[in-house]
Every structure is written in structure tokens, then in C-alpha cells.
XYZ file of C-alpha atoms in Angstrom:
401
model
C 113.073 93.657 112.232
C 111.653 91.448 109.481
C 113.204 91.330 106.029
C 112.595 88.838 103.218
C 110.400 86.894 105.578
C 113.192 86.470 108.139
C 113.332 88.111 111.536
C 116.644 89.549 112.680
C 117.959 91.923 115.319
C 121.247 93.633 116.189
C 122.791 93.576 119.671
C 125.943 95.456 120.688
C 128.066 95.120 123.808
C 128.155 98.309 125.851
C 131.897 98.325 126.645
C 134.300 99.281 123.871
C 137.294 97.055 123.109
C 140.597 98.942 122.923
C 143.872 97.610 121.544
C 146.809 99.457 120.006
C 145.423 102.442 118.060
C 141.985 100.944 117.476
C 138.650 100.941 119.309
C 136.296 98.095 118.377
C 132.529 98.046 118.675
C 131.568 94.384 119.091
C 128.082 93.095 118.439
C 126.089 90.377 116.743
C 123.308 90.018 114.230
C 120.717 87.527 115.459
C 118.989 85.677 112.654
C 116.828 82.615 112.685
C 119.025 79.713 113.711
C 122.154 81.566 114.791
C 124.263 84.689 115.256
C 126.664 86.543 112.975
C 129.516 88.699 114.288
C 129.345 92.449 113.835
C 132.676 94.166 114.528
C 133.369 97.809 113.668
C 136.949 99.107 114.104
C 137.407 102.852 114.704
C 140.667 104.681 114.047
C 141.688 108.160 115.175
C 144.238 110.001 113.034
C 144.987 113.538 111.887
C 141.678 113.674 109.990
C 139.627 112.557 112.994
C 137.798 109.430 114.075
C 136.679 107.157 111.232
C 135.285 103.677 110.655
C 137.903 101.490 108.973
C 135.656 98.549 108.110
C 132.519 96.609 109.022
C 133.294 92.948 109.643
C 130.662 90.216 109.657
C 132.788 87.136 109.010
C 133.691 84.594 111.677
C 137.209 84.249 110.263
C 137.886 87.964 110.784
C 136.360 87.846 114.269
C 138.520 84.823 115.076
C 141.679 86.673 114.003
C 140.779 89.813 115.957
C 140.289 87.712 119.098
C 143.205 85.433 118.196
C 145.549 83.853 120.732
C 148.577 85.614 119.209
C 147.361 89.152 119.931
C 147.771 91.285 123.036
C 144.806 91.474 125.372
C 142.051 94.037 124.864
C 141.393 96.767 127.399
C 137.729 96.261 128.298
C 135.701 97.663 131.199
C 133.717 94.519 131.949
C 131.766 94.631 135.201
C 130.721 90.993 134.740
C 133.397 89.277 132.585
C 131.369 86.070 132.254
C 128.569 87.983 130.485
C 131.020 89.399 127.953
C 132.531 85.944 127.365
C 129.087 84.378 126.912
C 128.249 87.043 124.322
C 131.555 86.484 122.493
C 130.983 82.716 122.527
C 127.811 83.227 120.497
C 129.817 84.713 117.588
C 132.934 82.578 118.151
C 131.441 79.174 119.043
C 134.638 77.228 118.290
C 136.896 79.338 120.486
C 137.508 78.018 124.045
C 136.098 80.168 126.830
C 139.568 80.268 128.386
C 140.895 82.007 125.273
C 138.055 84.529 125.376
C 138.747 85.388 129.009
C 142.411 85.844 128.115
C 141.567 88.045 125.129
C 139.753 90.587 127.328
C 142.523 90.649 129.924
C 141.062 88.298 132.553
C 143.819 85.716 132.300
C 143.255 84.378 135.832
C 139.688 83.543 134.866
C 141.142 82.020 131.712
C 143.548 79.858 133.716
C 140.710 78.555 135.865
C 138.598 77.684 132.804
C 141.550 76.053 131.104
C 142.535 73.914 134.079
C 138.980 72.627 134.472
C 138.862 71.742 130.779
C 142.288 70.091 130.941
C 141.347 67.799 133.828
C 138.072 66.961 132.106
C 139.911 66.147 128.866
C 142.546 64.029 130.625
C 139.943 61.916 132.402
C 137.732 61.509 129.343
C 140.434 60.811 126.755
C 142.520 58.402 128.860
C 145.417 59.114 126.495
C 149.070 59.526 127.435
C 151.036 62.771 127.349
C 153.369 62.452 124.355
C 155.983 64.605 122.632
C 154.464 67.383 120.528
C 154.827 67.096 116.731
C 157.892 68.802 115.302
C 161.615 68.799 115.875
C 162.990 68.439 119.387
C 163.863 71.764 120.968
C 167.249 72.376 122.542
C 165.856 74.505 125.359
C 162.400 73.042 126.055
C 160.774 69.640 126.448
C 157.450 70.049 124.668
C 154.623 67.570 125.159
C 150.892 67.374 124.560
C 147.890 65.044 124.465
C 146.585 63.477 121.236
C 143.775 65.546 119.681
C 144.420 68.357 122.161
C 144.782 72.011 121.122
C 147.528 72.969 123.576
C 151.175 72.110 124.191
C 153.117 72.145 127.482
C 156.707 73.355 127.652
C 159.229 72.614 130.407
C 162.626 74.309 130.436
C 165.450 71.781 130.286
C 168.146 71.910 132.953
C 170.570 72.869 130.217
C 170.248 73.075 126.407
C 170.582 69.658 124.788
C 169.162 67.301 122.167
C 168.403 63.887 123.629
C 166.284 62.238 120.947
C 168.405 63.221 117.964
C 171.795 63.338 119.680
C 172.695 66.471 117.714
C 175.112 68.905 119.349
C 173.841 72.369 120.302
C 175.982 75.423 120.951
C 173.248 77.192 122.922
C 174.234 78.180 126.459
C 171.086 79.980 127.630
C 170.000 79.118 131.181
C 166.569 78.866 132.810
C 166.589 82.412 134.222
C 167.422 83.849 130.797
C 164.634 81.829 129.142
C 162.122 83.080 131.688
C 163.261 86.663 131.093
C 162.763 86.198 127.345
C 159.234 84.875 127.809
C 158.368 87.662 130.247
C 159.832 90.208 127.831
C 157.579 88.942 125.037
C 154.557 88.742 127.337
C 154.834 92.457 128.088
C 155.213 93.491 124.447
C 152.615 94.030 121.763
C 152.277 90.586 120.161
C 150.709 91.979 116.933
C 149.124 88.646 116.104
C 152.530 87.023 115.590
C 153.508 85.754 119.049
C 151.534 82.908 120.578
C 150.105 83.773 123.980
C 151.906 81.965 126.789
C 150.465 81.095 130.188
C 152.599 80.052 133.157
C 151.618 77.321 135.618
C 153.309 76.079 138.776
C 153.181 72.731 140.586
C 151.125 70.953 137.937
C 150.309 67.412 139.074
C 149.121 64.387 137.081
C 149.553 60.676 137.684
C 152.780 59.270 136.247
C 150.856 56.557 134.393
C 149.339 59.267 132.173
C 152.751 60.042 130.634
C 154.427 58.035 127.895
C 157.683 56.309 128.797
C 159.577 58.526 126.352
C 158.414 61.726 128.045
C 159.193 60.392 131.525
C 162.652 59.347 130.368
C 163.378 62.849 129.039
C 162.159 64.408 132.274
C 164.495 62.113 134.245
C 167.525 63.148 132.192
C 166.926 66.773 131.216
C 164.246 68.047 133.603
C 165.422 67.140 137.093
C 165.254 70.752 138.278
C 161.624 71.199 137.227
C 160.058 67.729 137.418
C 159.763 65.359 140.363
C 157.949 62.111 141.100
C 155.833 62.184 144.273
C 153.542 59.351 145.393
C 152.990 58.129 141.848
C 152.406 61.646 140.509
C 154.533 63.735 138.182
C 154.820 67.225 139.680
C 156.088 69.980 137.367
C 157.214 73.017 139.349
C 157.046 75.385 136.370
C 155.712 75.057 132.830
C 154.446 77.156 129.964
C 151.213 76.562 128.096
C 150.628 77.538 124.469
C 148.037 76.876 121.790
C 149.125 74.173 119.374
C 150.086 75.286 115.864
C 151.532 73.384 112.910
C 155.326 73.896 112.613
C 156.076 75.691 109.344
C 158.228 72.896 107.780
C 155.509 70.312 108.552
C 152.880 72.623 107.077
C 154.780 72.855 103.782
C 155.161 69.058 103.723
C 151.505 68.286 104.398
C 149.460 71.071 102.794
C 148.080 70.310 99.316
C 145.999 73.443 98.699
C 148.139 75.647 96.426
C 146.156 78.787 97.281
C 146.653 78.196 101.023
C 150.389 77.575 100.528
C 150.746 80.803 98.559
C 148.871 82.655 101.299
C 151.236 81.330 103.985
C 154.386 82.110 101.948
C 153.263 85.713 101.543
C 152.170 85.940 105.170
C 155.594 84.741 106.308
C 157.058 87.959 104.926
C 154.418 90.034 106.707
C 155.208 88.058 109.863
C 158.819 89.290 109.744
C 157.682 92.856 109.000
C 155.045 92.890 111.742
C 157.572 91.804 114.360
C 160.029 94.432 113.150
C 157.301 97.092 113.336
C 157.028 96.486 117.092
C 160.774 96.451 117.667
C 161.332 92.695 117.792
C 163.595 90.460 115.732
C 163.920 86.635 115.766
C 167.704 86.317 115.847
C 167.419 82.674 114.769
C 165.430 83.775 111.710
C 166.383 80.844 109.511
C 165.289 78.175 112.008
C 161.755 77.738 110.662
C 160.976 75.096 113.299
C 160.345 78.050 115.627
C 157.427 79.199 113.467
C 153.939 77.764 113.200
C 150.797 78.135 111.106
C 147.436 78.698 112.779
C 144.097 77.327 111.606
C 143.554 80.694 109.915
C 146.772 80.228 107.870
C 148.610 82.898 109.839
C 152.330 82.544 110.566
C 153.259 82.940 114.250
C 156.297 82.500 116.488
C 156.062 80.121 119.447
C 159.688 79.863 120.632
C 161.062 83.018 122.257
C 164.551 82.201 123.518
C 166.095 83.804 120.388
C 163.922 86.940 120.277
C 165.891 90.180 120.707
C 165.003 93.891 120.570
C 165.312 95.163 117.015
C 167.795 97.833 118.080
C 170.244 95.107 119.134
C 170.333 93.602 115.632
C 173.007 94.936 113.266
C 171.961 94.577 109.628
C 174.744 94.486 107.068
C 175.521 93.512 103.515
C 177.567 90.368 103.194
C 181.293 91.033 102.593
C 182.657 90.204 99.149
C 185.779 88.069 98.815
C 188.755 90.339 98.175
C 191.330 87.710 97.276
C 191.312 84.416 95.426
C 192.100 82.356 98.528
C 189.037 83.812 100.281
C 186.796 82.688 97.435
C 188.115 79.143 97.806
C 188.028 78.957 101.624
C 184.844 78.463 103.692
C 183.136 81.769 104.442
C 183.352 81.237 108.197
C 187.166 81.309 107.863
C 187.306 84.895 106.549
C 183.967 86.529 107.442
C 183.966 87.867 110.996
C 180.496 88.334 112.449
C 179.061 88.955 115.905
C 175.996 86.994 117.146
C 173.837 90.079 116.523
C 175.155 90.669 112.964
C 172.685 89.787 110.231
C 173.413 89.759 106.489
C 170.324 90.876 104.583
C 171.684 89.294 101.378
C 171.152 85.832 102.845
C 167.415 86.117 103.508
C 166.424 84.917 100.047
C 168.702 81.863 100.209
C 168.097 80.718 103.776
C 164.687 82.057 104.763
C 163.197 78.556 104.961
C 160.601 78.861 102.215
C 160.801 75.804 99.910
C 162.871 76.633 96.820
C 159.991 76.417 94.271
C 158.048 78.993 96.327
C 160.812 81.556 96.807
C 159.792 83.450 93.702
C 156.411 84.175 95.330
C 158.140 85.346 98.492
C 160.594 87.552 96.604
C 157.908 89.134 94.422
C 155.966 90.281 97.486
C 158.800 90.998 99.931
C 161.931 91.892 97.970
C 162.368 94.925 100.246
C 163.345 92.527 103.065
C 166.574 91.814 101.184
C 167.680 95.458 101.332
C 169.624 97.334 103.970
C 167.375 100.341 103.386
C 164.283 98.509 104.662
C 165.904 97.496 107.950
C 167.531 100.873 108.564
C 164.186 102.585 107.916
C 162.146 100.322 110.202
C 164.741 100.622 112.990
C 164.640 104.414 112.728
C 160.827 104.486 112.854
C 160.736 102.239 115.918
C 163.477 104.207 117.686
C 161.526 107.430 117.100
C 158.527 105.889 118.861
C 156.253 105.544 115.851
C 153.310 103.183 116.428
C 152.951 101.369 113.131
C 149.516 100.064 112.129
C 149.077 96.291 112.308
C 145.789 95.223 110.719
C 144.316 92.059 112.336
C 141.729 91.490 109.597
C 141.626 91.155 105.825
C 143.179 94.341 104.375
C 140.921 94.022 101.344
C 137.945 94.823 103.599
C 139.265 98.219 104.679
C 137.288 101.221 103.417
C 139.121 103.414 100.965
C 139.792 106.947 102.157
C 140.881 109.919 100.103
C 143.132 111.154 102.901
C 145.393 108.097 102.815
C 146.864 105.868 100.190
C 144.631 102.993 99.109
């Protein structure tokens, strides 16, 4: 077709992409000099099948195929052809991520490992600790200018670099169960995809002294030195994101900051909608910000089923001595008890920005919200999670705008 002197054509993949309650038609618009994405989400509700939007923006396409969403169900006879097509509309996304997104994670692992070895040999850089605060449960390292981080479970929870005491007692088997639990749940765009690798081998000289020292002290059960190579018996791989506290320190774009503050509230709600709750909610070092300014969770050892969380209002001091004593001396709480009154004070959003958070998400501070969402999840309701800009949804008379 020729229009305004320019030739263009539309191509659509034959297989449909299914995830959650949505079927996506995925195509591209070929114009002179490039390709634009064409993604059409279909919903099926009590009024029948309907088109929810027509998306032609790379940012929306990138979110839909994001690394924090569950895999699509796609009948792909030749997966490489589908990935090549997707690469034309998502040129900045690694092929490994695209294989993972359509459920061919073994293909994705192969692509990733090839790229990793190529990057290691070309960059000649050392493996170093990943940016952010040291984790009590994992040793996390990466390569400079690399988009992934590697996580090794420590022999036992500890802080070596800071020397801070931790009261965590979780063991390796429990950590692995947590990660497997999350892997089998709907990640709703809020849980970073995690790949497992075994017996990963690189020369010891490629690691910084600091990383090797931590392995020697805290990773004896998972890391060994063999013929000048570091061999890691088990590790997790995740895409690199910016830890939320670092994001707030570094970001200077006020509009982007506001977007992330508001999205943090939706992050909590989206997890709750799928029956998950981050029990260590106030530890914002567990949260990261993607390149698309989306808040995600990358540390899963504190994730629990929503039904295990007990939401309460904070007790009020009944006597004068209670008002004067520390709260921990007179408030009795179980590890799964959570006081909704404290969200506003301890949620981790910088104080000058809490007004923005409260204006958009004041319902999070109420017992009614949490009781309602728990009831909906327990009754098996599948709550809509929209992976693209809500402003681009078509208005329908049969549902609220």
C-alpha cells in the first residue's frame, strides 16, 4: 500500500499469544526504513470478545514482552522464526529474553550463555558486586555495563561487607522453594524472571578479589576452585534493575519520579491481586525500577501467600506507661502480622513524595482494602492486570471507564 508517497505493509504472526485472560494478535507495520509494532489485545467477558486497544508503540510492546511477566502460551512450530519477527519490533530486547517470553526458556538459556561468554571475552572486565545494598541471603555479582546479575545463595544468612547483624534464619532449601514458588505463579509484570544454572565455570582471574573473598567465607557450599576456575554449582540469573532507593537518589526527572511513586502503589496492589505479599514490605532494597520506570521485585525470600498475611490496625496505648515505653515492649505481633496504619510512615517513599503516594493509594492504608482483596483471591477471582498504558484502553459502555 502507498500513502502520502510512502509504501507500507502490515504483517501478522499466525499464532496467537495467550496470557492470563488476554489473547494478543502480534504483527508489524513495515514502512520505509523500519518496522512498527502492531499489537491487538482481545478480552472475553460477559459481553463477548472485544478489542481492548490497538498498540503501536515500542514502549508498550516492550512492557507486554517484559522480563517480569509470565511466559506466553504460543504454538510456535519454528520458535526461531517467531523470535526473529519479534526482534524486528523489539530491536533492543535480547533474543534470550524473547525466547523466554514465548515459553522456550531452554532456547533462551542457550542464547544467553553464548552471549555471556562472548561478552566476558570481549569486555575483559572482572565480575564485581552488583550495585545496591548487600543481601543477607544472596551474594549478588555482575559485570560492568552488563544487563544481568548473578545470585548465589550464601551458606547461611549474614552480612560480611557491612558487618550488620541479621536475624534471618532461612536456609538454602527454603530459598530455593521460595524461588520455585514464584516461578510457578503469575508474575503480573512485578516479579523479575529468574533462570537457574548449574556448574557455571569461569577462570578465577575474571573475578574481583572482593567477590572471591566473599565466596570463600559465605559460599563454600556452592562455590569451589578447580584448576584455576571458579565453579558455581548453583546460581540464579536475573535482569539488572535499579534498586528503588538508588533510583530516588539519582533520578532528576520530576515526572519520572512521580510516575514511579504512583507505580509503587500499583506494584503492591498487583502482587496482592495474584495472592502474593512481600512480607518485608518496608525493605525497599528488594525492589527495583526497570528502564520503563516500572517497579518490580527481585528478591523472593520474603514473599508469602497473601492468605498467610494477617492485616490489622495498630493497637492504641491503653495506659500512660505504654505510651512512654517502646512499642515493641507492649505490642505483641507474629511474623505474619501486618499493621496497615504503618504503610504511610514506613513504605520507603521519600518523605516529600508521600503526599503523591497517599493521594493515589490511600486505600492501601485501610483494613477494608486488604480484607476485600484477600476475599476476592480466596474466591478464585482472576483480577485484570493491564501490561500497557491504561490510557490507551478503548472505552466501553458495558464497563466503567
